[in-house]
């Protein structure tokens, strides 16, 4: 919008690029606009561009297309910018028919604007289909009490990863309680080891801490009240206690002193623990897959994983977990192929072939009765831990930044980053969140 | 003296009538303006009006924007965070100008010399101009990593992206590394255009290198300084990629500038109406600053630095 102040050549260059892009855009939309109506045609399935994992999606589409007159077509986009692209197209007339999402905040706007197919009646009609998914994961995809997403890939609880070799070298046992954890922190810092790797340049990596602490201290209800927008919900003592504990952990050197410079994308935090410079990493199950790919030696010999410790005196269930329950596929209401799209999801999302492909890629899909198929997993031991963790969890809290209203997520992350930098205390954190609400 | 005689010589055979005819033939028709006008209207003016309209609406990017009057504007001026963001933006703009301008002038004047080694070194120095902004920002982001980057062995750089002042400094360094070559190029061309007679005259009057630079080169570069500063300042106000990829506005939102705030509000929070309000402010501030520069520098009068020669 300030392009008129650019030097002329780049201004004209921008114009040229703009024209080119819009021409491309129009022609790209044209192909599928003509396919509406009738029994044939194609419908688009939007997914992320991840080589190892697209195998499962491609397989599902191939199997479905064999027996269907309407053909599914994969449209893969890079992770960066996927949500921006999705949002722009959801506001236009060229929406995707089926699209990959994170549930919660990533589709709430679309659900409320009546752009998505409410899947509740389909699940009610076909209870066998509904029962083929783990209930806690299916329910985490609800918006305002209705289902809008079908679980599409692996479950991603936050797990406490630890480097077995570092623990052995320093004679420390994996922490089962908060007291253990703080003792381990002191032990590691005095030996020059960073207790927890943290990619603090991205605030979402810090969010896992209050998510678990609040759950352990006050139970799942505390955050449910916040997510529901209840008055004074942020003032629950569990919130300020958690923030105080985080500040204490930071002050004691729990994350070293340069965590704020480490970005997630450079895999800096994952390298720290793999190379033994850090002892632990509180991260989603995708950390396991990353280590298998990037540091296979470490992943094979030294990568340990346990649930988040209990907090003494807390009322939360120690089996409760937080994280990203899974990714979902949702269907656009505007699609010319709603029935075909749902048929596709019904046939494939819990099919043995689809599940096995995910297991092979290191993911553990949110499908019930998976115990018998564990042998197909890349690492059966890890797959079993994740599966049991989710299967036994009374609640699976969706990441806070996805669970609360979008406009409040960024202020919450900003405030938390300040807490981790020692610039904000518990009262300030509560106030910042109340101001944003 | 011989110089003056030579320059007077070609003036004599130029008669008045042909010059007038030439002027009439070369003056462009109003139609010549049309393509530029259409482009400008379609891609600059029209979106600008749309953004201004959106700033008075409540819109999540989907469906019909709902008119809410001046709500967004009131909310923006009542929000303390927006003042932090604005002052960060202005501070960064100031720092970029203060570091880039002197360096560009010195390098540009140096590179204007005819020596061979200068030509080779300048060619190397202009390399960052060929790289994409995103690539540069990502490159430096990795380079500043405390555990695998250059900071690993160099304490002052170790946690540079983790502190407020450090992150600001890092942005100034990276932006400077990328854009100083461009401005150097402007100054190099301008310095080469300064007539040699001026230096000859100064030399006869006994001026040394420093005096020649201060009393001839700098005044002769005046128009280039204004052009370069305008590009630099308005550019700094609207930097996005470098900051987004280098610091992501962090640590803890301390390097978040107006363009980043606009992006976060629109594509993270889906508050396109409020984001448009920020965009409008950005347009107003950038336009005001460039108008001020033009007004107080006398650039608008288009006075040549070669008058009287």
XYZ file of C-alpha atoms in Angstrom:
746
model
C 0.000 0.000 0.000
C 3.043 2.227 0.138
C 4.296 0.970 -3.171
C 4.010 4.394 -4.723
C 7.022 5.348 -2.609
C 9.188 2.565 -3.875
C 11.863 3.307 -6.427
C 10.213 3.204 -9.781
C 11.843 0.131 -11.163
C 10.888 -2.086 -8.270
C 7.428 -0.553 -8.278
C 6.944 -1.571 -11.892
C 8.489 -4.926 -11.087
C 5.943 -5.456 -8.350
C 3.147 -4.560 -10.718
C 4.448 -7.081 -13.198
C 4.643 -9.752 -10.524
C 1.132 -8.898 -9.395
C -0.299 -9.267 -12.874
C 1.546 -12.543 -13.366
C 0.337 -13.935 -10.074
C -3.268 -12.987 -10.671
C -3.231 -14.539 -14.129
C -1.802 -17.753 -12.715
C -4.318 -17.663 -9.911
C -7.263 -17.353 -12.256
C -6.169 -20.146 -14.510
C -5.496 -22.425 -11.545
C -9.012 -21.872 -10.206
C -10.506 -22.531 -13.605
C -9.681 -26.202 -13.757
C -11.877 -27.281 -10.895
C -14.675 -24.783 -11.323
C -15.785 -26.657 -14.432
C -15.976 -29.985 -12.672
C -19.003 -29.254 -10.498
C -22.266 -31.135 -10.842
C -23.012 -34.613 -12.111
C -21.543 -37.824 -10.802
C -18.055 -37.401 -12.230
C -15.510 -34.637 -11.808
C -12.805 -34.209 -9.228
C -12.603 -32.758 -5.751
C -9.524 -31.260 -4.121
C -7.963 -32.595 -0.946
C -5.617 -29.991 0.552
C -2.704 -31.350 2.576
C 0.696 -30.194 3.762
C 3.722 -30.856 1.613
C 5.717 -33.369 3.665
C 7.386 -35.977 1.535
C 7.518 -38.844 4.004
C 3.940 -38.335 5.094
C 2.217 -37.621 1.807
C 2.646 -41.299 0.985
C -0.325 -42.103 3.226
C -2.513 -39.422 1.643
C -1.594 -40.466 -1.889
C -2.336 -44.092 -1.038
C -5.756 -43.189 0.337
C -6.649 -41.167 -2.748
C -5.507 -43.918 -5.122
C -7.579 -46.556 -3.355
C -10.663 -44.343 -3.299
C -10.383 -43.275 -6.944
C -10.373 -46.896 -8.115
C -14.045 -47.360 -7.263
C -15.458 -43.847 -7.393
C -16.819 -41.851 -10.301
C -15.782 -38.585 -8.622
C -12.014 -38.503 -8.252
C -10.115 -37.057 -5.311
C -7.015 -35.003 -6.131
C -4.234 -34.122 -3.655
C -3.159 -30.469 -3.536
C -0.062 -30.176 -1.343
C 1.252 -26.851 0.013
C 4.263 -26.084 2.202
C 3.598 -25.712 5.923
C 4.659 -22.054 5.951
C 1.786 -20.047 4.612
C -0.679 -22.955 4.441
C -3.074 -21.356 6.915
C -2.795 -17.980 5.151
C -3.593 -19.623 1.828
C -6.467 -21.555 3.373
C -7.944 -18.450 4.962
C -7.816 -16.423 1.757
C -9.433 -19.197 -0.269
C -12.126 -19.789 2.368
C -13.081 -16.147 1.871
C -13.260 -16.583 -1.904
C -15.359 -18.681 -4.251
C -12.609 -21.261 -4.850
C -12.616 -23.151 -1.567
C -10.958 -26.531 -1.151
C -13.405 -29.447 -0.978
C -11.547 -31.316 1.764
C -8.752 -29.704 3.763
C -6.224 -30.604 6.393
C -6.330 -28.625 9.657
C -5.470 -28.587 13.352
C -8.999 -28.455 14.754
C -9.819 -25.787 17.340
C -8.825 -22.248 16.412
C -7.712 -23.267 12.920
C -11.332 -23.947 11.834
C -13.501 -22.229 14.459
C -14.022 -19.141 12.274
C -15.127 -21.310 9.341
C -17.443 -23.434 11.478
C -19.156 -20.366 12.927
C -19.473 -18.739 9.522
C -21.295 -21.868 8.398
C -18.703 -22.823 5.785
C -18.105 -26.391 6.989
C -20.193 -29.538 6.818
C -21.428 -30.496 10.293
C -20.324 -34.125 10.531
C -22.349 -34.893 13.680
C -25.321 -36.459 11.814
C -22.967 -38.625 9.723
C -21.261 -39.920 12.865
C -24.622 -40.570 14.518
C -25.923 -42.470 11.523
C -22.787 -44.583 11.240
C -21.704 -45.306 14.818
C -19.225 -47.952 13.633
C -17.353 -45.174 11.831
C -17.469 -42.963 14.905
C -16.274 -45.771 17.179
C -13.307 -46.452 14.952
C -11.621 -43.323 16.398
C -10.408 -42.701 19.938
C -13.162 -40.684 21.662
C -10.868 -38.184 23.442
C -9.261 -37.255 20.121
C -12.536 -37.093 18.211
C -14.056 -34.878 20.901
C -11.069 -32.533 20.886
C -12.041 -31.681 17.299
C -15.460 -30.419 18.320
C -16.463 -26.794 17.851
C -19.376 -25.581 19.970
C -20.418 -29.188 20.614
C -20.453 -30.321 16.967
C -18.018 -32.442 14.982
C -16.342 -30.724 12.041
C -13.233 -32.849 11.626
C -12.282 -36.468 10.971
C -8.968 -37.513 12.576
C -6.491 -37.716 9.718
C -3.088 -38.666 11.078
C -0.961 -39.314 14.142
C -1.644 -38.198 17.689
C 0.732 -35.608 19.054
C 0.768 -35.478 22.856
C 3.504 -33.470 24.569
C 6.067 -35.876 26.003
C 9.075 -35.368 28.265
C 12.019 -36.542 26.157
C 15.336 -37.178 27.885
C 18.840 -38.179 26.855
C 19.510 -41.518 28.587
C 23.271 -41.188 28.268
C 23.359 -37.763 29.940
C 21.162 -39.065 32.763
C 23.411 -42.105 33.280
C 26.604 -40.047 33.147
C 25.388 -37.800 35.946
C 23.603 -40.448 37.963
C 20.166 -38.840 37.635
C 16.876 -40.731 37.435
C 14.131 -39.518 35.046
C 11.921 -37.158 37.132
C 8.518 -38.461 38.237
C 7.601 -35.474 40.431
C 8.199 -31.725 40.307
C 10.609 -32.026 43.250
C 12.600 -34.640 41.310
C 12.596 -32.335 38.340
C 13.968 -29.338 40.238
C 16.626 -31.529 41.882
C 17.663 -32.803 38.460
C 17.839 -29.195 37.196
C 20.264 -28.234 39.960
C 22.336 -31.317 39.377
C 22.649 -30.673 35.633
C 23.338 -26.940 35.863
C 26.135 -27.500 38.363
C 27.694 -29.913 35.857
C 27.442 -27.504 32.927
C 24.551 -29.301 31.235
C 21.469 -27.360 30.115
C 18.581 -29.126 31.894
C 15.915 -28.391 29.239
C 16.423 -27.635 25.556
C 14.014 -24.887 24.518
C 13.494 -23.113 21.183
C 12.395 -19.949 22.998
C 12.518 -17.857 19.830
C 9.078 -19.305 19.110
C 6.701 -18.785 22.008
C 4.553 -21.839 21.262
C 7.408 -24.055 22.442
C 7.091 -22.381 25.861
C 3.336 -22.849 26.005
C 3.679 -26.557 26.801
C 4.892 -25.624 30.291
C 1.856 -23.740 31.618
C -0.405 -26.209 29.777
C 0.925 -29.159 31.765
C 1.484 -27.316 35.060
C -2.021 -25.828 35.164
C -3.504 -29.238 34.344
C -1.489 -31.014 37.043
C -2.131 -28.337 39.687
C -5.749 -27.400 39.083
C -7.117 -30.082 36.751
C -8.620 -29.786 33.292
C -11.470 -27.554 34.445
C -9.228 -24.517 34.966
C -8.471 -24.093 31.313
C -11.922 -25.203 30.161
C -13.327 -22.178 31.985
C -10.794 -19.923 30.241
C -11.595 -21.395 26.838
C -15.301 -20.898 27.504
C -14.629 -17.214 28.225
C -15.847 -17.381 31.858
C -15.319 -14.273 33.961
C -12.231 -14.273 36.208
C -11.159 -17.618 34.756
C -7.559 -16.407 34.355
C -7.479 -15.555 38.087
C -7.553 -19.191 39.108
C -4.698 -19.718 41.585
C -3.422 -22.619 39.451
C -2.456 -20.088 36.761
C -0.360 -17.851 39.008
C 1.198 -20.840 40.784
C 2.257 -22.261 37.406
C 3.735 -18.966 36.263
C 5.663 -18.666 39.548
C 7.020 -22.190 39.080
C 8.092 -21.391 35.510
C 9.868 -18.235 36.695
C 11.643 -20.256 39.351
C 12.687 -22.844 36.779
C 14.030 -20.106 34.488
C 15.893 -18.415 37.352
C 17.537 -21.679 38.361
C 18.961 -22.000 34.851
C 16.456 -24.637 33.740
C 16.773 -23.568 30.092
C 20.328 -22.245 30.027
C 20.795 -18.565 29.231
C 20.420 -18.306 25.446
C 17.107 -20.071 24.863
C 15.477 -16.870 23.571
C 17.846 -16.887 20.558
C 17.002 -20.436 19.498
C 14.375 -20.833 16.814
C 12.376 -24.001 16.292
C 12.974 -24.079 12.538
C 16.734 -24.453 12.825
C 16.241 -27.648 14.876
C 18.543 -25.982 17.416
C 16.736 -27.359 20.459
C 16.571 -30.887 19.051
C 20.293 -30.806 18.288
C 21.121 -29.709 21.836
C 19.562 -32.765 23.429
C 20.802 -35.145 20.712
C 24.377 -33.946 21.216
C 24.153 -34.205 24.985
C 24.467 -30.479 25.665
C 20.952 -30.560 27.106
C 19.361 -33.307 29.183
C 15.623 -32.990 28.481
C 13.129 -31.535 26.013
C 9.417 -31.085 26.679
C 7.989 -31.365 23.188
C 5.316 -32.949 20.993
C 5.639 -36.487 19.679
C 6.848 -35.061 16.338
C 10.181 -34.502 18.113
C 10.619 -38.258 18.059
C 10.089 -38.443 14.287
C 12.489 -35.521 13.753
C 15.219 -37.214 15.764
C 14.762 -40.474 13.884
C 15.332 -38.567 10.635
C 18.051 -36.117 11.722
C 19.976 -37.937 14.463
C 19.249 -41.642 13.924
C 22.116 -42.734 16.172
C 20.752 -40.801 19.156
C 17.155 -41.770 18.434
C 18.076 -45.443 18.415
C 20.295 -45.602 21.498
C 19.689 -42.719 23.874
C 16.267 -41.163 23.298
C 14.056 -41.725 26.354
C 10.441 -40.605 26.843
C 8.207 -40.336 29.916
C 4.953 -38.551 30.809
C 5.088 -35.105 32.402
C 5.828 -35.424 36.157
C 3.143 -35.050 38.795
C 3.088 -31.892 40.905
C 2.840 -32.562 44.634
C -0.403 -31.229 46.077
C -1.990 -30.796 42.641
C -5.525 -32.057 42.057
C -5.137 -32.831 38.338
C -5.127 -36.373 37.022
C -1.479 -37.405 36.419
C -2.596 -39.327 33.332
C -4.044 -36.231 31.664
C -2.165 -35.067 28.587
C -1.892 -31.904 26.500
C -0.763 -31.264 22.937
C -2.274 -31.563 19.506
C -4.742 -34.467 19.646
C -4.291 -34.967 15.898
C -4.822 -33.267 12.555
C -8.232 -33.390 10.965
C -9.862 -33.324 7.566
C -12.853 -30.996 7.245
C -15.279 -30.643 4.340
C -16.446 -27.355 2.783
C -20.172 -26.877 2.625
C -19.815 -25.191 -0.786
C -18.191 -28.244 -2.313
C -19.991 -29.773 -5.281
C -18.940 -33.171 -3.959
C -19.873 -33.181 -0.285
C -21.204 -36.744 -0.363
C -18.217 -38.078 -2.261
C -15.843 -36.270 0.077
C -17.481 -37.800 3.145
C -17.507 -41.182 1.455
C -13.751 -40.746 0.922
C -13.164 -39.956 4.596
C -15.392 -42.846 5.703
C -13.642 -45.357 3.513
C -10.061 -44.294 4.145
C -9.416 -42.475 7.434
C -9.556 -45.604 9.585
C -8.712 -48.161 6.885
C -6.001 -50.689 7.689
C -3.888 -49.651 4.706
C -4.011 -45.958 5.661
C -3.241 -46.663 9.323
C -0.317 -48.914 8.457
C 1.198 -46.259 6.217
C 1.117 -43.772 9.083
C 2.567 -46.277 11.538
C 5.393 -46.898 9.112
C 6.061 -43.141 8.907
C 6.380 -42.985 12.724
C 2.902 -41.574 13.466
C 0.332 -43.229 15.718
C -3.142 -42.565 14.249
C -6.101 -41.874 16.547
C -7.796 -45.115 15.588
C -9.233 -47.463 18.212
C -8.080 -51.074 18.605
C -4.624 -50.314 17.277
C -2.845 -52.681 19.704
C -2.825 -55.554 17.242
C -1.236 -53.480 14.484
C 1.640 -52.050 16.539
C 4.128 -54.416 14.931
C 3.795 -52.452 11.700
C 5.117 -49.321 13.407
C 8.563 -47.907 12.696
C 9.329 -48.180 16.425
C 6.723 -50.354 18.168
C 7.956 -49.365 21.652
C 7.408 -45.647 21.059
C 4.126 -46.222 19.227
C 2.853 -48.205 22.195
C 3.826 -45.501 24.701
C 2.000 -42.834 22.695
C -1.024 -45.032 22.105
C -1.347 -46.044 25.752
C -0.796 -42.469 26.902
C -3.716 -41.215 24.793
C -5.890 -44.273 25.332
C -5.639 -43.988 29.122
C -5.819 -40.205 29.314
C -8.973 -38.864 30.965
C -8.542 -35.623 28.995
C -6.471 -34.517 26.029
C -6.161 -30.748 26.227
C -5.777 -29.081 22.812
C -2.853 -26.593 22.744
C -4.016 -23.369 24.360
C -3.208 -21.162 21.378
C -5.565 -23.324 19.287
C -8.207 -23.747 21.943
C -8.896 -20.095 22.808
C -10.332 -17.415 20.552
C -7.860 -16.418 17.872
C -7.647 -12.769 18.874
C -6.484 -13.791 22.365
C -3.834 -16.293 21.291
C -1.115 -13.850 20.212
C -1.361 -11.648 23.348
C -1.153 -14.826 25.465
C 1.994 -15.994 23.644
C 3.543 -12.510 23.929
C 2.890 -12.419 27.677
C 4.320 -15.898 28.153
C 7.474 -14.975 26.238
C 7.892 -12.072 28.668
C 7.497 -14.441 31.610
C 10.256 -16.632 30.203
C 12.486 -13.567 29.744
C 11.890 -12.560 33.356
C 10.124 -9.375 32.258
C 6.690 -10.271 33.609
C 5.344 -11.867 36.801
C 2.213 -13.933 37.445
C 0.018 -10.884 38.099
C 1.198 -9.286 34.873
C 0.486 -12.475 32.934
C -3.065 -12.671 34.280
C -3.667 -8.999 33.537
C -2.294 -9.227 29.980
C -4.653 -12.098 29.234
C -7.644 -10.385 30.807
C -6.909 -7.235 28.785
C -6.923 -9.269 25.580
C -10.153 -11.087 26.407
C 41.267 29.290 -18.299
C 41.545 26.917 -21.187
C 38.702 24.887 -19.730
C 36.387 27.890 -19.770
C 37.222 28.684 -23.398
C 36.520 25.165 -24.547
C 33.190 24.970 -22.837
C 32.079 28.259 -24.344
C 32.900 27.227 -27.873
C 29.980 24.881 -28.737
C 27.331 27.329 -27.508
C 27.775 29.654 -30.493
C 26.267 27.676 -33.433
C 22.976 26.875 -31.661
C 20.203 29.017 -33.217
C 16.943 29.704 -31.415
C 14.155 28.455 -33.799
C 15.078 24.741 -34.081
C 15.338 24.446 -30.322
C 11.720 25.608 -29.933
C 10.458 23.155 -32.522
C 12.338 20.359 -30.803
C 10.693 21.186 -27.499
C 7.205 20.977 -29.017
C 7.855 17.579 -30.602
C 9.201 16.060 -27.394
C 6.508 17.186 -25.000
C 4.458 14.073 -24.153
C 0.781 13.902 -24.893
C -1.570 13.427 -21.909
C -2.333 9.984 -23.288
C 1.211 8.922 -22.418
C 0.134 9.092 -18.793
C -2.648 6.554 -19.214
C -0.785 3.255 -18.671
C 0.913 4.562 -15.546
C -2.343 6.033 -14.308
C -4.259 2.801 -14.864
C -1.603 0.732 -13.113
C -1.312 3.158 -10.263
C -5.072 3.392 -9.887
C -5.644 -0.344 -10.054
C -2.782 -1.541 -7.856
C -2.066 1.399 -5.536
C -4.898 3.884 -5.238
C -7.805 1.434 -5.384
C -6.409 -0.971 -2.732
C -5.566 2.055 -0.617
C -9.182 3.178 -0.665
C -10.302 -0.380 0.126
C -7.959 -0.561 3.113
C -9.251 2.764 4.356
C -12.806 1.431 4.047
C -11.901 -1.824 5.833
C -10.420 0.157 8.703
C -13.974 1.206 9.559
C -15.277 -2.369 9.530
C -15.146 -5.518 11.578
C -14.004 -8.287 9.223
C -12.447 -11.699 9.818
C -11.428 -12.155 6.188
C -14.531 -14.143 5.316
C -18.038 -13.007 4.479
C -19.237 -9.427 4.461
C -17.384 -6.747 6.438
C -19.652 -5.126 9.031
C -19.439 -1.349 9.423
C -18.372 -0.356 12.945
C -17.570 3.344 12.508
C -14.412 4.557 14.220
C -14.262 1.642 16.710
C -10.974 0.316 15.335
C -9.379 3.751 15.417
C -10.489 4.408 18.995
C -9.301 0.951 20.016
C -5.933 1.528 18.371
C -5.284 4.853 20.063
C -6.354 3.435 23.438
C -4.071 0.420 23.076
C -0.760 0.954 24.853
C 0.951 -1.799 22.870
C 0.505 0.104 19.612
C 2.646 2.956 20.976
C 5.414 0.492 21.801
C 5.180 -0.902 18.292
C 5.208 2.584 16.760
C 8.208 3.727 18.766
C 10.069 0.514 17.881
C 9.331 1.203 14.220
C 10.571 4.809 14.429
C 13.634 3.828 16.459
C 14.553 1.187 13.919
C 14.032 3.631 11.060
C 16.281 6.178 12.767
C 18.993 3.617 13.519
C 18.950 2.334 9.948
C 19.318 5.837 8.518
C 22.061 6.859 10.929
C 24.156 3.779 10.176
C 23.492 3.342 6.476
C 23.814 6.907 5.194
C 27.378 7.743 6.332
C 28.660 4.297 5.389
C 27.030 4.441 1.964
C 28.418 7.913 1.254
C 31.946 6.962 2.270
C 31.877 3.694 0.362
C 30.225 5.277 -2.652
C 32.768 8.076 -2.900
C 35.587 5.590 -2.401
C 34.187 3.254 -5.042
C 33.840 6.168 -7.492
C 37.624 6.301 -7.852
C 39.038 4.886 -11.064
C 41.549 2.518 -9.384
C 41.341 -1.067 -10.472
C 41.317 -2.611 -6.972
C 38.362 -0.423 -6.080
C 36.387 -1.738 -9.038
C 37.079 -5.340 -8.053
C 36.250 -4.804 -4.374
C 33.065 -2.874 -5.208
C 31.889 -5.683 -7.451
C 32.304 -8.106 -4.543
C 30.696 -5.694 -2.150
C 27.587 -5.356 -4.308
C 26.902 -9.107 -4.109
C 24.246 -8.905 -1.350
C 22.096 -6.984 -3.846
C 21.684 -10.208 -5.778
C 20.361 -12.236 -2.846
C 16.714 -12.426 -1.870
C 15.709 -10.753 1.367
C 14.198 -13.933 2.748
C 17.373 -15.908 2.084
C 19.479 -13.262 3.814
C 17.230 -13.141 6.863
C 17.181 -16.938 7.245
C 20.927 -17.114 6.721
C 21.587 -14.632 9.507
C 19.026 -16.290 11.731
C 21.064 -19.498 11.598
C 24.325 -17.585 11.830
C 23.203 -15.977 15.093
C 22.184 -19.290 16.670
C 23.892 -19.393 20.078
C 24.926 -23.047 19.829
C 25.810 -23.637 16.188
C 26.314 -20.092 14.856
C 29.226 -17.653 15.025
C 28.089 -16.653 18.522
C 29.278 -20.022 19.806
C 32.826 -18.747 20.014
C 32.163 -15.027 20.294
C 30.483 -13.965 23.514
C 28.982 -10.570 22.419
C 27.079 -12.276 19.592
C 26.080 -15.429 21.463
C 22.643 -14.416 22.691
C 22.178 -11.448 20.352
C 18.681 -12.447 19.228
C 17.647 -13.174 22.810
C 17.840 -9.637 24.198
C 15.862 -6.576 23.205
C 18.820 -4.362 22.342
C 20.677 -7.252 20.736
C 17.790 -8.170 18.462
C 17.412 -4.533 17.355
C 21.144 -4.360 16.654
C 20.969 -7.595 14.687
C 18.201 -6.194 12.494
C 20.174 -2.990 11.872
C 23.256 -5.033 10.938
C 21.434 -7.379 8.586
C 19.375 -4.652 6.921
C 22.536 -2.569 6.548
C 24.478 -5.474 5.068
C 21.730 -5.943 2.529
C 20.932 -2.354 1.570
C 24.166 -0.376 1.989
C 25.409 -1.735 -1.376
C 22.330 -0.346 -3.105
C 22.802 3.117 -1.631
C 26.538 2.910 -2.259
C 25.712 2.361 -5.908
C 23.633 5.558 -5.934
C 26.458 7.551 -4.326
C 29.075 6.022 -6.578
C 27.193 7.135 -9.685
C 26.547 10.583 -8.229
C 30.161 11.047 -7.147
C 31.378 10.141 -10.620
C 29.166 12.876 -12.036
C 30.791 15.640 -10.015
C 32.754 17.770 -12.541
C 36.476 17.411 -12.115
C 36.948 21.172 -12.540
C 35.602 21.722 -9.052
C 38.316 19.568 -7.537
C 40.953 21.156 -9.759
C 39.897 24.603 -8.608
C 39.871 23.542 -4.976
C 43.280 21.981 -5.360
C 44.675 25.239 -6.739
C 43.144 27.029 -3.783
C 45.057 24.659 -1.524
C 42.224 22.406 -0.298
C 43.312 18.969 0.969
C 41.400 15.704 0.634
C 39.220 16.320 3.663
C 38.252 19.831 2.588
C 37.504 18.645 -0.925
C 35.192 15.977 0.490
C 33.498 18.326 2.927
C 33.102 21.414 0.712
C 32.686 19.870 -2.730
C 31.695 16.211 -2.658
C 29.079 16.382 0.091
C 27.261 19.499 -1.231
C 27.340 18.008 -4.728
C 25.747 14.809 -3.398
C 22.893 16.725 -1.782
C 20.153 15.549 -4.144
C 21.372 11.977 -3.977
C 21.375 12.112 -0.183
C 17.750 13.210 -0.250
C 16.746 10.508 -2.734
C 18.613 7.817 -0.871
C 17.269 8.938 2.517
C 13.698 8.940 1.292
C 14.022 5.413 -0.076
C 15.781 4.315 3.113
C 13.344 5.832 5.565
C 10.164 4.809 3.825
C 11.696 1.389 3.231
C 12.591 1.027 6.920
C 9.057 1.873 7.956
C 7.750 -1.018 5.904
C 10.407 -3.739 6.471
C 8.666 -7.019 6.967
C 10.536 -10.113 5.751
C 13.839 -9.361 7.454
C 12.315 -8.861 10.879
C 9.727 -11.602 10.475
C 12.317 -14.216 9.570
C 15.201 -12.964 11.682
C 13.552 -12.272 15.045
C 9.862 -12.962 14.413
C 9.270 -9.677 16.262
C 10.896 -11.139 19.375
C 12.153 -11.590 21.960
C 8.739 -11.123 23.552
C 7.402 -8.722 20.890
C 10.223 -6.235 21.526
C 11.143 -5.893 17.834
C 7.597 -5.968 16.535
C 7.120 -3.136 14.061
C 3.929 -1.768 12.527
C 4.036 -4.047 9.451
C 4.501 -7.114 11.689
C 1.718 -6.021 14.002
C -0.458 -5.638 10.916
C 0.410 -9.164 9.775
C -0.180 -10.710 13.211
C -3.523 -8.936 13.567
C -4.702 -9.996 10.137
C -3.389 -13.491 9.520
C -2.935 -14.733 13.095
C -5.884 -13.087 14.826
C -8.131 -12.695 11.753
C -8.877 -9.069 12.671
C -8.608 -7.670 9.154
C -10.519 -4.503 10.046
C -8.140 -3.597 12.845
C -5.144 -4.600 10.739
C -6.380 -2.235 8.010
C -6.449 0.573 10.571
C -2.768 -0.085 11.298
C -2.063 -0.209 7.558
C -3.777 3.160 7.096
C -1.643 4.692 9.831
C 1.452 3.293 8.166
C 0.471 4.897 4.849
C -0.205 8.223 6.550
C 3.065 8.205 8.501
C 5.182 7.143 5.502
C 3.569 9.720 3.225
C 3.943 12.461 5.832
C 7.615 11.699 6.387
C 8.490 11.674 2.703
C 6.569 14.909 2.151
C 8.463 16.485 5.057
C 11.779 15.395 3.595
C 10.911 16.872 0.223
C 9.608 20.084 1.761
C 12.435 20.852 4.155
C 15.274 19.719 1.936
C 14.287 22.004 -0.910
C 14.211 18.940 -3.151
C 10.864 20.025 -4.550
C 12.456 23.099 -6.141
C 14.567 20.804 -8.307
C 17.540 23.122 -8.063
C 20.551 21.661 -9.798
C 23.826 21.303 -7.924
C 25.572 22.315 -11.128
C 24.136 25.826 -11.305
C 26.689 28.417 -12.321
C 29.050 25.939 -13.918
